[in-house]
Coordinates of C-alpha atoms in Angstrom, one line a residue:
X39 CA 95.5 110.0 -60.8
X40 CA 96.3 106.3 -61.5
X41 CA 94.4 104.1 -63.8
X42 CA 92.5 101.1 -63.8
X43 CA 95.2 98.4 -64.3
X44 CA 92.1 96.4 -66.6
X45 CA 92.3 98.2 -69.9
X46 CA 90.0 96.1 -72.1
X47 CA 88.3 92.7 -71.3
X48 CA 86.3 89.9 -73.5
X49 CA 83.4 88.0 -72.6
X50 CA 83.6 85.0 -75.6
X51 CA 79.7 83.7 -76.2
X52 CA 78.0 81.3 -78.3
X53 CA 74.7 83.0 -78.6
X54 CA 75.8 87.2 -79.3
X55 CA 72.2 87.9 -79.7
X56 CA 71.2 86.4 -76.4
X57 CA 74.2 87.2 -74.2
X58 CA 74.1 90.9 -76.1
X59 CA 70.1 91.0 -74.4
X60 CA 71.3 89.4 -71.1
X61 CA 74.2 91.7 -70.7
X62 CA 72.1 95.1 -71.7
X63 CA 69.3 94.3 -69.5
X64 CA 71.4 93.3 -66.9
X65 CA 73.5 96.8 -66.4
X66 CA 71.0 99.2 -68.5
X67 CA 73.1 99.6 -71.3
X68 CA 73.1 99.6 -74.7
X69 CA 76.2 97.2 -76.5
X70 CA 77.1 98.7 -80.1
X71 CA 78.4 96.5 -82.5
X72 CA 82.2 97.1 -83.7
X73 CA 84.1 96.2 -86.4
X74 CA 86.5 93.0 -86.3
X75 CA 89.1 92.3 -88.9
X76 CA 87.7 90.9 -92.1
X77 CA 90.2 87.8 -92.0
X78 CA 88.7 87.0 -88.6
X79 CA 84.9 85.1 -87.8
X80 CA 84.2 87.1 -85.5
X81 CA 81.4 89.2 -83.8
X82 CA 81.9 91.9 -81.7
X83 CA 79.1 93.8 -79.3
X84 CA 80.8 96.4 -77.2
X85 CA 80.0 97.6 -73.7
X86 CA 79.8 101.4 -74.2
X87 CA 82.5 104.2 -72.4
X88 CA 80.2 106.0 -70.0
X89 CA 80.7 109.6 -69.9
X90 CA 79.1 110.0 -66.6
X91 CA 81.2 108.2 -64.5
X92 CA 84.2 105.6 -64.3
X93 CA 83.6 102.8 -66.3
X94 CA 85.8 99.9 -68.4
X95 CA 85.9 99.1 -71.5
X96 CA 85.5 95.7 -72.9
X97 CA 82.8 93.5 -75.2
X98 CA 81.5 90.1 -75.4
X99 CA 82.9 88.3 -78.7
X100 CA 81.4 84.7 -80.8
X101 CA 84.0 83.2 -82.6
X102 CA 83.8 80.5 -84.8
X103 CA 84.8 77.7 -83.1
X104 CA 85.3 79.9 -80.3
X105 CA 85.4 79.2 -76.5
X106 CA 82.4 80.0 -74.4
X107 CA 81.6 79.5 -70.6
X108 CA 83.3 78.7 -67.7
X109 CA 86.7 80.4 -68.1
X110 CA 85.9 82.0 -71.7
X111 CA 87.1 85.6 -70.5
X112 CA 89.9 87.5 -71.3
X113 CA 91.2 90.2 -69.6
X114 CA 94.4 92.7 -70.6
X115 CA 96.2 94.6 -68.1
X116 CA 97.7 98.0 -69.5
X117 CA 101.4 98.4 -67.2
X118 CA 104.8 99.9 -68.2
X119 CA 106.7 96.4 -68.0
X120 CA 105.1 93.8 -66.9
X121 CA 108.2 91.9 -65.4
X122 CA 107.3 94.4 -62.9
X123 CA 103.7 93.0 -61.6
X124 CA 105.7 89.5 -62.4
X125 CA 108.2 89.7 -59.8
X126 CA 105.4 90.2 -57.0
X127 CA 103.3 87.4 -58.2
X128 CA 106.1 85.8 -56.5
X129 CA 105.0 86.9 -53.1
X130 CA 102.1 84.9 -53.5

């Protein structure tokens, strides 16, 4: 079976309380806080690994100073080397 290509994603928000109640209203789910270096300013409310079925896992973040909006999201792709996915961006 091959994996999701998206192994972790992050949402950056000004307001974590209000984008934390958007988000678990939203998709019925409940975001548990994690743990972000201490050298860091940063929040951290995570979207939870569903047992049940397939699902991604990823959180929405508020940095100090931080980006938010528009293109505020951040996702990483998990691949062997990516010179490979690279070379066919090429194609395009």
């Amino acid at each position: 079976m091959r994996t999701n290509p998206v192994g972790w994603f992050e949402i950056y928000v000004q307001d974590i309380v209000r984008a934390k109640k958007f988000y678990e209203s939203v998709f019925q789910v409940k975001l548990e806080q994690l743990t972000s270096p201490e050298e860091m300013e940063i929040e951290i409310e995570g979207f939870p690994m569903l047992r049940d079925r397939v699902s991604l896992r990823g959180a929405i973040e508020k940095m100090k100073d931080g980006p938010s909006g528009g293109n505020a999201v951040l996702v990483y792709f998990m691949c062997t080397d990516c010179a490979n996915e690279a070379a066919r961006v090429d194609v395009y």
